PDB file of C-alpha atoms and ligand atoms in Angstrom:
ATOM      1  CA  MET L 174     -60.158   7.198 -43.402  1.00  0.00           C
ATOM      2  CA  PRO L 175     -60.181   3.625 -44.418  1.00  0.00           C
ATOM      3  CA  TYR L 176     -62.426   2.546 -41.297  1.00  0.00           C
ATOM      4  CA  LYS L 177     -65.996   3.611 -41.702  1.00  0.00           C
ATOM      5  CA  LEU L 178     -67.109   2.142 -38.455  1.00  0.00           C
ATOM      6  CA  PHE L 179     -65.079   1.152 -35.728  1.00  0.00           C
ATOM      7  CA  ILE L 180     -66.240   0.947 -32.154  1.00  0.00           C
ATOM      8  CA  VAL L 181     -64.562  -0.833 -29.251  1.00  0.00           C
ATOM      9  CA  THR L 182     -66.522  -0.974 -25.878  1.00  0.00           C
ATOM     10  CA  LEU L 183     -65.222  -2.783 -22.950  1.00  0.00           C
ATOM     11  CA  VAL L 184     -66.401  -3.126 -19.399  1.00  0.00           C
ATOM     12  CA  LEU L 185     -64.147  -2.864 -16.451  1.00  0.00           C
ATOM     13  CA  HIS L 186     -65.538  -2.805 -13.012  1.00  0.00           C
ATOM     14  CA  TYR L 187     -63.919  -0.152 -10.492  1.00  0.00           C
ATOM     15  CA  THR L 188     -64.825   0.132  -7.021  1.00  0.00           C
ATOM     16  CA  ALA L 189     -65.214   3.765  -5.248  1.00  0.00           C
ATOM     17  CA  ALA L 190     -62.386   4.055  -2.742  1.00  0.00           C
ATOM     18  CA  GLU L 191     -60.579   6.565  -0.345  1.00  0.00           C
ATOM     19  CA  HIS L 192     -57.643   8.052  -1.787  1.00  0.00           C
ATOM     20  CA  TYR L 193     -54.217   7.981  -0.140  1.00  0.00           C
ATOM     21  CA  LYS L 194     -53.545  10.248   2.457  1.00  0.00           C
ATOM     22  CA  ILE L 195     -50.227   9.178   3.355  1.00  0.00           C
ATOM     23  CA  LYS L 196     -47.418   8.346   0.679  1.00  0.00           C
ATOM     24  CA  PRO L 197     -47.409   4.532   0.173  1.00  0.00           C
ATOM     25  CA  ASP L 198     -44.167   2.869   0.304  1.00  0.00           C
ATOM     26  CA  PHE L 199     -44.141   1.951  -3.549  1.00  0.00           C
ATOM     27  CA  VAL L 200     -44.226   5.513  -4.561  1.00  0.00           C
ATOM     28  CA  LYS L 201     -41.104   7.146  -5.170  1.00  0.00           C
ATOM     29  CA  THR L 202     -40.990  10.890  -5.219  1.00  0.00           C
ATOM     30  CA  CYS L 203     -39.217  12.864  -7.845  1.00  0.00           C
ATOM     31  CA  PHE L 204     -38.585  16.480  -8.180  1.00  0.00           C
ATOM     32  CA  LYS L 205     -39.156  18.284 -11.655  1.00  0.00           C
ATOM     33  CA  SER L 206     -36.310  20.596 -10.742  1.00  0.00           C
ATOM     34  CA  ASP L 207     -33.851  17.612 -10.299  1.00  0.00           C
ATOM     35  CA  PRO L 208     -31.578  17.615 -13.360  1.00  0.00           C
ATOM     36  CA  GLU L 209     -31.778  13.558 -12.995  1.00  0.00           C
ATOM     37  CA  PHE L 210     -35.806  13.820 -13.128  1.00  0.00           C
ATOM     38  CA  ASP L 211     -36.200  11.414 -16.051  1.00  0.00           C
ATOM     39  CA  ASP L 212     -34.040   8.793 -14.383  1.00  0.00           C
ATOM     40  CA  CYS L 213     -35.986   9.051 -11.176  1.00  0.00           C
ATOM     41  CA  SER L 214     -39.178   9.068 -12.781  1.00  0.00           C
ATOM     42  CA  LYS L 215     -38.230   6.049 -14.856  1.00  0.00           C
ATOM     43  CA  GLN L 216     -37.674   4.020 -11.585  1.00  0.00           C
ATOM     44  CA  ALA L 217     -40.905   5.647 -10.109  1.00  0.00           C
ATOM     45  CA  VAL L 218     -42.918   4.522 -12.689  1.00  0.00           C
ATOM     46  CA  GLN L 219     -41.346   0.999 -12.602  1.00  0.00           C
ATOM     47  CA  GLN L 220     -42.000   0.866  -8.864  1.00  0.00           C
ATOM     48  CA  LEU L 221     -45.722   1.723  -9.843  1.00  0.00           C
ATOM     49  CA  PHE L 222     -46.082  -0.952 -12.485  1.00  0.00           C
ATOM     50  CA  ASN L 223     -44.537  -3.660 -10.018  1.00  0.00           C
ATOM     51  CA  ALA L 224     -47.189  -2.601  -7.432  1.00  0.00           C
ATOM     52  CA  LEU L 225     -50.014  -2.518  -9.994  1.00  0.00           C
ATOM     53  CA  GLY L 226     -49.358  -6.097 -10.876  1.00  0.00           C
ATOM     54  CA  PRO L 227     -50.921  -7.773  -7.811  1.00  0.00           C
ATOM     55  CA  GLY L 228     -53.299  -4.771  -7.637  1.00  0.00           C
ATOM     56  CA  LEU L 229     -53.902  -2.212  -4.777  1.00  0.00           C
ATOM     57  CA  PRO L 230     -57.356  -3.060  -3.336  1.00  0.00           C
ATOM     58  CA  GLU L 231     -57.084  -0.326  -0.930  1.00  0.00           C
ATOM     59  CA  ILE L 232     -57.718   2.186  -3.841  1.00  0.00           C
ATOM     60  CA  GLY L 233     -59.882  -0.232  -5.636  1.00  0.00           C
ATOM     61  CA  MET L 234     -57.198  -0.970  -8.441  1.00  0.00           C
ATOM     62  CA  VAL L 235     -57.792  -4.698  -9.548  1.00  0.00           C
ATOM     63  CA  PRO L 236     -54.614  -6.646 -10.520  1.00  0.00           C
ATOM     64  CA  LEU L 237     -52.798  -5.678 -13.634  1.00  0.00           C
ATOM     65  CA  ASP L 238     -51.533  -9.391 -14.187  1.00  0.00           C
ATOM     66  CA  PRO L 239     -53.562 -11.176 -14.653  1.00  0.00           C
ATOM     67  CA  LEU L 240     -55.985  -8.581 -15.878  1.00  0.00           C
ATOM     68  CA  LYS L 241     -59.585  -9.806 -16.130  1.00  0.00           C
ATOM     69  CA  ILE L 242     -62.004  -8.093 -18.511  1.00  0.00           C
ATOM     70  CA  PRO L 243     -65.532  -9.303 -18.534  1.00  0.00           C
ATOM     71  CA  LYS L 244     -66.219  -8.061 -22.197  1.00  0.00           C
ATOM     72  CA  ILE L 245     -64.795  -6.489 -25.216  1.00  0.00           C
ATOM     73  CA  ARG L 246     -66.970  -5.809 -28.097  1.00  0.00           C
ATOM     74  CA  ILE L 247     -65.605  -4.939 -31.530  1.00  0.00           C
ATOM     75  CA  LEU L 248     -67.354  -3.554 -34.491  1.00  0.00           C
ATOM     76  CA  GLN L 249     -65.520  -2.474 -37.583  1.00  0.00           C
ATOM     77  CA  GLY L 250     -66.408  -2.119 -41.015  1.00  0.00           C
ATOM     78  CA  ASP L 251     -64.305  -1.724 -44.304  1.00  0.00           C
ATOM     79  CA  GLY L 252     -60.603  -2.045 -44.642  1.00  0.00           C
ATOM     80  CA  PRO L 253     -58.802  -5.373 -44.514  1.00  0.00           C
ATOM     81  CA  VAL L 254     -60.613  -6.446 -41.183  1.00  0.00           C
ATOM     82  CA  ASN L 255     -64.289  -6.287 -41.237  1.00  0.00           C
ATOM     83  CA  VAL L 256     -65.363  -7.852 -37.975  1.00  0.00           C
ATOM     84  CA  ASN L 257     -68.343  -8.049 -35.594  1.00  0.00           C
ATOM     85  CA  ALA L 258     -66.784  -9.669 -32.592  1.00  0.00           C
ATOM     86  CA  ALA L 259     -67.175 -10.098 -28.894  1.00  0.00           C
ATOM     87  CA  LEU L 260     -64.384 -11.454 -26.544  1.00  0.00           C
ATOM     88  CA  ASP L 261     -65.764 -12.644 -23.075  1.00  0.00           C
ATOM     89  CA  ASP L 262     -64.311 -13.497 -19.925  1.00  0.00           C
ATOM     90  CA  VAL L 263     -60.927 -12.080 -20.949  1.00  0.00           C
ATOM     91  CA  ILE L 264     -57.530 -12.865 -19.104  1.00  0.00           C
ATOM     92  CA  VAL L 265     -54.604 -11.030 -20.250  1.00  0.00           C
ATOM     93  CA  SER L 266     -51.244 -12.085 -18.600  1.00  0.00           C
ATOM     94  CA  GLY L 267     -47.976 -10.723 -18.784  1.00  0.00           C
ATOM     95  CA  PHE L 268     -48.188  -6.908 -17.850  1.00  0.00           C
ATOM     96  CA  GLY L 269     -46.701  -7.900 -14.504  1.00  0.00           C
ATOM     97  CA  ASP L 270     -43.374  -8.176 -16.206  1.00  0.00           C
ATOM     98  CA  THR L 271     -43.638  -4.701 -17.834  1.00  0.00           C
ATOM     99  CA  GLU L 272     -40.266  -2.911 -18.120  1.00  0.00           C
ATOM    100  CA  VAL L 273     -40.048   0.761 -18.003  1.00  0.00           C
ATOM    101  CA  LEU L 274     -37.806   2.065 -20.723  1.00  0.00           C
ATOM    102  CA  LEU L 275     -38.288   5.957 -20.434  1.00  0.00           C
ATOM    103  CA  SER L 276     -40.562   8.406 -18.638  1.00  0.00           C
ATOM    104  CA  GLN L 277     -40.679  11.879 -19.028  1.00  0.00           C
ATOM    105  CA  VAL L 278     -43.167  14.509 -17.485  1.00  0.00           C
ATOM    106  CA  ASP L 279     -43.933  17.738 -19.638  1.00  0.00           C
ATOM    107  CA  GLY L 280     -42.822  20.699 -17.331  1.00  0.00           C
ATOM    108  CA  LYS L 281     -45.851  22.837 -18.244  1.00  0.00           C
ATOM    109  CA  SER L 282     -48.865  20.505 -18.782  1.00  0.00           C
ATOM    110  CA  TYR L 283     -47.617  17.481 -16.875  1.00  0.00           C
ATOM    111  CA  SER L 284     -48.375  15.380 -19.728  1.00  0.00           C
ATOM    112  CA  PHE L 285     -46.642  12.035 -19.259  1.00  0.00           C
ATOM    113  CA  TYR L 286     -44.697  10.145 -22.062  1.00  0.00           C
ATOM    114  CA  THR L 287     -43.823   6.607 -21.183  1.00  0.00           C
ATOM    115  CA  LYS L 288     -42.073   4.013 -23.078  1.00  0.00           C
ATOM    116  CA  VAL L 289     -42.367   0.296 -21.895  1.00  0.00           C
ATOM    117  CA  ARG L 290     -41.520  -3.122 -22.951  1.00  0.00           C
ATOM    118  CA  VAL L 291     -43.595  -6.195 -22.117  1.00  0.00           C
ATOM    119  CA  PRO L 292     -41.740  -9.457 -23.096  1.00  0.00           C
ATOM    120  CA  LYS L 293     -44.933 -11.674 -23.501  1.00  0.00           C
ATOM    121  CA  ILE L 294     -48.420 -11.143 -23.245  1.00  0.00           C
ATOM    122  CA  ARG L 295     -51.208 -13.848 -23.335  1.00  0.00           C
ATOM    123  CA  ILE L 296     -54.782 -12.962 -24.162  1.00  0.00           C
ATOM    124  CA  GLU L 297     -57.455 -15.659 -23.522  1.00  0.00           C
ATOM    125  CA  GLY L 298     -61.035 -15.707 -23.732  1.00  0.00           C
ATOM    126  CA  THR L 299     -64.249 -16.938 -25.629  1.00  0.00           C
ATOM    127  CA  TYR L 300     -64.696 -15.231 -28.940  1.00  0.00           C
ATOM    128  CA  ASP L 301     -67.626 -14.989 -31.105  1.00  0.00           C
ATOM    129  CA  LEU L 302     -66.597 -13.644 -34.495  1.00  0.00           C
ATOM    130  CA  LYS L 303     -68.314 -13.118 -37.681  1.00  0.00           C
ATOM    131  CA  GLY L 304     -66.159 -11.090 -40.332  1.00  0.00           C
ATOM    132  CA  LYS L 305     -63.068 -10.978 -42.607  1.00  0.00           C
ATOM    133  CA  ILE L 306     -59.500 -10.805 -41.580  1.00  0.00           C
ATOM    134  CA  LEU L 307     -56.967 -10.635 -44.707  1.00  0.00           C
ATOM    135  CA  LEU L 308     -60.019 -11.037 -46.989  1.00  0.00           C
ATOM    136  CA  ILE L 309     -60.517 -14.436 -45.354  1.00  0.00           C
ATOM    137  CA  PRO L 310     -64.357 -14.982 -44.186  1.00  0.00           C
ATOM    138  CA  LEU L 311     -64.204 -15.923 -40.402  1.00  0.00           C
ATOM    139  CA  VAL L 312     -67.037 -17.337 -38.451  1.00  0.00           C
ATOM    140  CA  GLY L 313     -66.919 -19.148 -35.153  1.00  0.00           C
ATOM    141  CA  ARG L 314     -67.396 -18.945 -31.392  1.00  0.00           C
ATOM    142  CA  GLY L 315     -65.224 -20.709 -28.801  1.00  0.00           C
ATOM    143  CA  LEU L 316     -62.013 -20.527 -26.927  1.00  0.00           C
ATOM    144  CA  CYS L 317     -59.143 -18.523 -28.313  1.00  0.00           C
ATOM    145  CA  TRP L 318     -55.701 -17.118 -27.352  1.00  0.00           C
ATOM    146  CA  PHE L 319     -53.360 -14.532 -28.762  1.00  0.00           C
ATOM    147  CA  GLU L 320     -49.557 -14.115 -27.517  1.00  0.00           C
ATOM    148  CA  PRO L 321     -47.979 -11.126 -28.746  1.00  0.00           C
ATOM    149  CA  THR L 322     -44.208 -10.994 -27.783  1.00  0.00           C
ATOM    150  CA  ASN L 323     -41.790  -8.316 -27.299  1.00  0.00           C
ATOM    151  CA  MET L 324     -44.328  -5.514 -27.313  1.00  0.00           C
ATOM    152  CA  THR L 325     -42.892  -2.149 -26.924  1.00  0.00           C
ATOM    153  CA  ILE L 326     -45.471   0.470 -26.230  1.00  0.00           C
ATOM    154  CA  ASP L 327     -45.281   4.479 -26.636  1.00  0.00           C
ATOM    155  CA  ILE L 328     -47.916   5.983 -24.273  1.00  0.00           C
ATOM    156  CA  VAL L 329     -48.736   9.697 -24.168  1.00  0.00           C
ATOM    157  CA  SER L 330     -51.172  10.396 -21.366  1.00  0.00           C
ATOM    158  CA  ASP L 331     -52.958  13.826 -21.237  1.00  0.00           C
ATOM    159  CA  VAL L 332     -53.477  15.176 -17.661  1.00  0.00           C
ATOM    160  CA  LYS L 333     -55.132  18.056 -15.966  1.00  0.00           C
ATOM    161  CA  LEU L 334     -54.371  19.019 -12.326  1.00  0.00           C
ATOM    162  CA  TYR L 335     -56.975  19.645  -9.710  1.00  0.00           C
ATOM    163  CA  ASP L 336     -56.873  20.142  -5.958  1.00  0.00           C
ATOM    164  CA  LYS L 337     -58.933  17.823  -3.341  1.00  0.00           C
ATOM    165  CA  ASP L 338     -58.419  17.758   0.444  1.00  0.00           C
ATOM    166  CA  GLY L 339     -55.196  19.780   0.103  1.00  0.00           C
ATOM    167  CA  PHE L 340     -53.601  17.646  -2.448  1.00  0.00           C
ATOM    168  CA  VAL L 341     -52.909  18.125  -6.077  1.00  0.00           C
ATOM    169  CA  PHE L 342     -54.271  15.298  -8.341  1.00  0.00           C
ATOM    170  CA  PHE L 343     -53.938  14.228 -11.924  1.00  0.00           C
ATOM    171  CA  ASN L 344     -56.955  14.055 -13.866  1.00  0.00           C
ATOM    172  CA  VAL L 345     -55.957  11.769 -16.818  1.00  0.00           C
ATOM    173  CA  THR L 346     -58.229  12.899 -19.879  1.00  0.00           C
ATOM    174  CA  GLY L 347     -56.601  10.820 -22.536  1.00  0.00           C
ATOM    175  CA  ALA L 348     -54.215   7.866 -23.298  1.00  0.00           C
ATOM    176  CA  HIS L 349     -52.666   7.730 -26.790  1.00  0.00           C
ATOM    177  CA  VAL L 350     -50.725   4.402 -27.532  1.00  0.00           C
ATOM    178  CA  LYS L 351     -48.376   3.401 -30.411  1.00  0.00           C
ATOM    179  CA  TYR L 352     -46.938  -0.099 -30.186  1.00  0.00           C
ATOM    180  CA  THR L 353     -44.680  -2.668 -32.051  1.00  0.00           C
ATOM    181  CA  ILE L 354     -44.560  -6.361 -31.690  1.00  0.00           C
ATOM    182  CA  GLY L 355     -41.867  -8.817 -32.626  1.00  0.00           C
ATOM    183  CA  GLY L 356     -44.271 -11.708 -33.050  1.00  0.00           C
ATOM    184  CA  LEU L 357     -47.866 -12.906 -32.887  1.00  0.00           C
ATOM    185  CA  LYS L 358     -49.218 -16.498 -31.995  1.00  0.00           C
ATOM    186  CA  LEU L 359     -52.869 -17.290 -31.991  1.00  0.00           C
ATOM    187  CA  ARG L 360     -55.414 -19.702 -31.869  1.00  0.00           C
ATOM    188  CA  MET L 361     -59.263 -19.844 -32.529  1.00  0.00           C
ATOM    189  CA  ASN L 362     -60.833 -23.009 -31.742  1.00  0.00           C
ATOM    190  CA  ASN L 363     -64.140 -24.147 -33.174  1.00  0.00           C
ATOM    191  CA  LEU L 364     -63.743 -21.820 -36.348  1.00  0.00           C
ATOM    192  CA  PHE L 365     -66.411 -22.612 -38.932  1.00  0.00           C
ATOM    193  CA  ASP L 366     -68.363 -24.507 -36.102  1.00  0.00           C
ATOM    194  CA  GLY L 367     -65.525 -26.905 -35.719  1.00  0.00           C
ATOM    195  CA  ILE L 368     -65.022 -28.075 -39.421  1.00  0.00           C
ATOM    196  CA  SER L 369     -61.613 -29.028 -38.124  1.00  0.00           C
ATOM    197  CA  SER L 370     -59.832 -29.240 -41.519  1.00  0.00           C
ATOM    198  CA  LEU L 371     -60.747 -25.564 -42.000  1.00  0.00           C
ATOM    199  CA  GLU L 372     -60.151 -24.535 -38.597  1.00  0.00           C
ATOM    200  CA  ASP L 373     -56.596 -25.920 -38.504  1.00  0.00           C
ATOM    201  CA  SER L 374     -55.687 -24.629 -41.990  1.00  0.00           C
ATOM    202  CA  THR L 375     -57.075 -21.274 -41.210  1.00  0.00           C
ATOM    203  CA  ASN L 376     -55.124 -21.115 -38.030  1.00  0.00           C
ATOM    204  CA  SER L 377     -51.987 -22.082 -39.645  1.00  0.00           C
ATOM    205  CA  TYR L 378     -52.591 -19.443 -42.228  1.00  0.00           C
ATOM    206  CA  LEU L 379     -53.392 -16.752 -39.763  1.00  0.00           C
ATOM    207  CA  ASN L 380     -49.990 -17.744 -37.697  1.00  0.00           C
ATOM    208  CA  ALA L 381     -48.022 -18.044 -40.823  1.00  0.00           C
ATOM    209  CA  ASN L 382     -49.093 -14.490 -41.725  1.00  0.00           C
ATOM    210  CA  TRP L 383     -48.982 -13.047 -38.302  1.00  0.00           C
ATOM    211  CA  ARG L 384     -47.456  -9.734 -39.332  1.00  0.00           C
ATOM    212  CA  PRO L 385     -50.321  -8.629 -41.756  1.00  0.00           C
ATOM    213  CA  VAL L 386     -52.796 -10.143 -39.255  1.00  0.00           C
ATOM    214  CA  SER L 387     -51.346  -7.856 -36.607  1.00  0.00           C
ATOM    215  CA  GLU L 388     -51.339  -4.969 -38.945  1.00  0.00           C
ATOM    216  CA  SER L 389     -54.884  -5.289 -39.684  1.00  0.00           C
ATOM    217  CA  LEU L 390     -55.808  -5.627 -36.160  1.00  0.00           C
ATOM    218  CA  ARG L 391     -53.677  -2.574 -35.119  1.00  0.00           C
ATOM    219  CA  PRO L 392     -56.775  -0.024 -34.913  1.00  0.00           C
ATOM    220  CA  ILE L 393     -58.646  -2.484 -32.861  1.00  0.00           C
ATOM    221  CA  LEU L 394     -55.863  -3.452 -30.406  1.00  0.00           C
ATOM    222  CA  SER L 395     -54.730   0.330 -30.242  1.00  0.00           C
ATOM    223  CA  LYS L 396     -58.098   1.349 -29.150  1.00  0.00           C
ATOM    224  CA  THR L 397     -58.397  -1.712 -26.580  1.00  0.00           C
ATOM    225  CA  ILE L 398     -55.034  -0.865 -25.086  1.00  0.00           C
ATOM    226  CA  GLU L 399     -56.149   2.860 -24.878  1.00  0.00           C
ATOM    227  CA  ASP L 400     -59.492   2.158 -23.100  1.00  0.00           C
ATOM    228  CA  ILE L 401     -57.806  -0.255 -20.674  1.00  0.00           C
ATOM    229  CA  LEU L 402     -55.017   2.185 -19.798  1.00  0.00           C
ATOM    230  CA  LEU L 403     -57.272   5.158 -19.485  1.00  0.00           C
ATOM    231  CA  GLY L 404     -59.488   3.277 -17.043  1.00  0.00           C
ATOM    232  CA  PHE L 405     -56.390   2.135 -15.283  1.00  0.00           C
ATOM    233  CA  LEU L 406     -54.535   5.623 -15.054  1.00  0.00           C
ATOM    234  CA  GLN L 407     -57.786   7.318 -13.989  1.00  0.00           C
ATOM    235  CA  GLN L 408     -58.566   5.072 -11.326  1.00  0.00           C
ATOM    236  CA  LEU L 409     -54.947   5.289 -10.059  1.00  0.00           C
ATOM    237  CA  PHE L 410     -54.396   9.011 -10.196  1.00  0.00           C
ATOM    238  CA  HIS L 411     -57.763   9.921  -8.657  1.00  0.00           C
ATOM    239  CA  ASN L 412     -56.579   8.009  -5.563  1.00  0.00           C
ATOM    240  CA  LEU L 413     -52.876   8.786  -5.785  1.00  0.00           C
ATOM    241  CA  PRO L 414     -51.849  12.445  -5.007  1.00  0.00           C
ATOM    242  CA  ALA L 415     -49.796  13.944  -7.702  1.00  0.00           C
ATOM    243  CA  ASN L 416     -47.456  15.585  -5.235  1.00  0.00           C
ATOM    244  CA  PHE L 417     -46.574  12.063  -3.855  1.00  0.00           C
ATOM    245  CA  MET L 418     -44.931  11.404  -7.298  1.00  0.00           C
ATOM    246  CA  ILE L 419     -43.796  14.958  -8.130  1.00  0.00           C
ATOM    247  CA  GLY L 420     -42.731  16.792  -4.987  1.00  0.00           C
ATOM    248  CA  ASP L 421     -42.564  20.136  -6.679  1.00  0.00           C
ATOM    249  CA  ILE L 422     -45.736  19.948  -8.840  1.00  0.00           C
ATOM    250  CA  LYS L 423     -47.485  23.465  -9.257  1.00  0.00           C
ATOM    251  CA  ASN L 424     -51.193  23.571 -10.074  1.00  0.00           C
ATOM    252  CA  ASN L 425     -51.537  26.454 -12.369  1.00  0.00           C
ATOM    253  CA  ILE L 426     -54.951  25.606 -13.114  1.00  0.00           C
ATOM    254  CA  LYS L 427     -56.517  28.818 -11.546  1.00  0.00           C
ATOM    255  CA  LYS L 428     -54.271  31.009 -13.588  1.00  0.00           C
ATOM    256  CA  SER L 429     -55.047  29.344 -17.029  1.00  0.00           C
ATOM    257  CA  ASP L 430     -58.794  29.145 -16.172  1.00  0.00           C
ATOM    258  CA  LYS L 431     -58.799  32.892 -15.821  1.00  0.00           C
ATOM    259  CA  LYS L 432     -57.274  33.492 -19.138  1.00  0.00           C
ATOM    260  CA  VAL L 433     -59.766  31.356 -21.209  1.00  0.00           C
TER     261      VAL L 433
HETATM  262  C1  NAG Q 276     -37.738  -6.019 -28.999  1.00  0.00           C
HETATM  263  O1  NAG Q 276     -38.114  -4.965 -29.800  1.00  0.00           O
HETATM  264  C2  NAG Q 276     -37.296  -3.793 -29.657  1.00  0.00           C
HETATM  265  C3  NAG Q 276     -37.899  -2.691 -30.531  1.00  0.00           C
HETATM  266  O2  NAG Q 276     -38.533  -3.226 -31.717  1.00  0.00           O
HETATM  267  C4  NAG Q 276     -36.093  -4.260 -30.357  1.00  0.00           C
HETATM  268  O3  NAG Q 276     -35.059  -3.302 -30.463  1.00  0.00           O
HETATM  269  C5  NAG Q 276     -35.325  -5.463 -29.423  1.00  0.00           C
HETATM  270  O4  NAG Q 276     -34.105  -6.011 -29.942  1.00  0.00           O
HETATM  271  C6  NAG Q 276     -36.344  -6.530 -29.296  1.00  0.00           C
HETATM  272  N1  NAG Q 276     -36.022  -7.625 -28.323  1.00  0.00           N
HETATM  273  C7  NAG Q 276     -36.050  -8.877 -28.488  1.00  0.00           C
HETATM  274  C8  NAG Q 276     -35.614  -9.833 -27.420  1.00  0.00           C
HETATM  275  O5  NAG Q 276     -36.746  -9.398 -29.457  1.00  0.00           O
HETATM  276  C1  NAG Q 277     -61.568  15.413 -15.282  1.00  0.00           C
HETATM  277  O1  NAG Q 277     -61.777  15.682 -16.705  1.00  0.00           O
HETATM  278  C2  NAG Q 277     -62.830  15.541 -17.326  1.00  0.00           C
HETATM  279  C3  NAG Q 277     -62.780  15.839 -18.704  1.00  0.00           C
HETATM  280  O2  NAG Q 277     -62.177  17.224 -18.925  1.00  0.00           O
HETATM  281  C4  NAG Q 277     -63.894  16.301 -16.572  1.00  0.00           C
HETATM  282  O3  NAG Q 277     -65.240  16.132 -17.101  1.00  0.00           O
HETATM  283  C5  NAG Q 277     -64.133  15.852 -15.184  1.00  0.00           C
HETATM  284  O4  NAG Q 277     -64.883  16.557 -14.372  1.00  0.00           O
HETATM  285  C6  NAG Q 277     -62.694  16.100 -14.394  1.00  0.00           C
HETATM  286  N1  NAG Q 277     -62.581  15.543 -13.280  1.00  0.00           N
HETATM  287  C7  NAG Q 277     -61.962  16.055 -12.115  1.00  0.00           C
HETATM  288  C8  NAG Q 277     -62.167  15.403 -10.732  1.00  0.00           C
HETATM  289  O5  NAG Q 277     -61.477  17.209 -12.126  1.00  0.00           O
END
């Protein structure tokens, strides 16, 4: 393990909500018994993303685009990245243009495998950083932005089923993410307390070396995306009955519980 210490904490606010009792229009129902299930499910997940863009206040879902995150804290020691950083008042835009490439659902566990592509993401916020990236010591606080392009994300979501009010629901217990990006542009204002020659040359260096920079940030970014995604999926699926999504879903939970 190259990373001794690695903590990301972030705060997203969700409000309590009443779950859907009638299937909303944006939900497309697919049947696992249908040989065309994967195609149907890809369209269904695309419709979900489209609806999540502006948010679903009736079930307490904040907009996905722009996504506002009050705070992300990062603490990581060792390795090419050694940072103690905070990002405040973060605004992430671009997830509204998410294109679903693939959606599969395991026939037994109902875990989801989803592959998506996001053409362009922009992350803006106020950073406070002390650490090293690519062995360069970086210190500063100020406005910053990051722009990854052509991001493809593979997502595996672990789920458990449970019954509530006569519906079956997904309890999303984990989200695992792998991603690739086609490019990264970034800017950190006020690096080294605004010694502008250093600030400009360091920003140029980081942009010119975007690939190793993005590789070194991979553990941090993966964990951040996983945490955001998990919160989103949990809020969504605690409020959207699973049988609206998969018409012939079977909750085998009682049987398997007895076996254990
Ligand atoms: C985006 O990335 C994917 C996978 O890495 C690649 O196949 C595709 O050609 C890229 N598209 C653009 C527009 O760069
Ligand atoms: C969801 O799963 C978690 C982890 O196993 C568990 O603690 C929680 O009680 C479950 N929630 C529901 C509503 O089943």
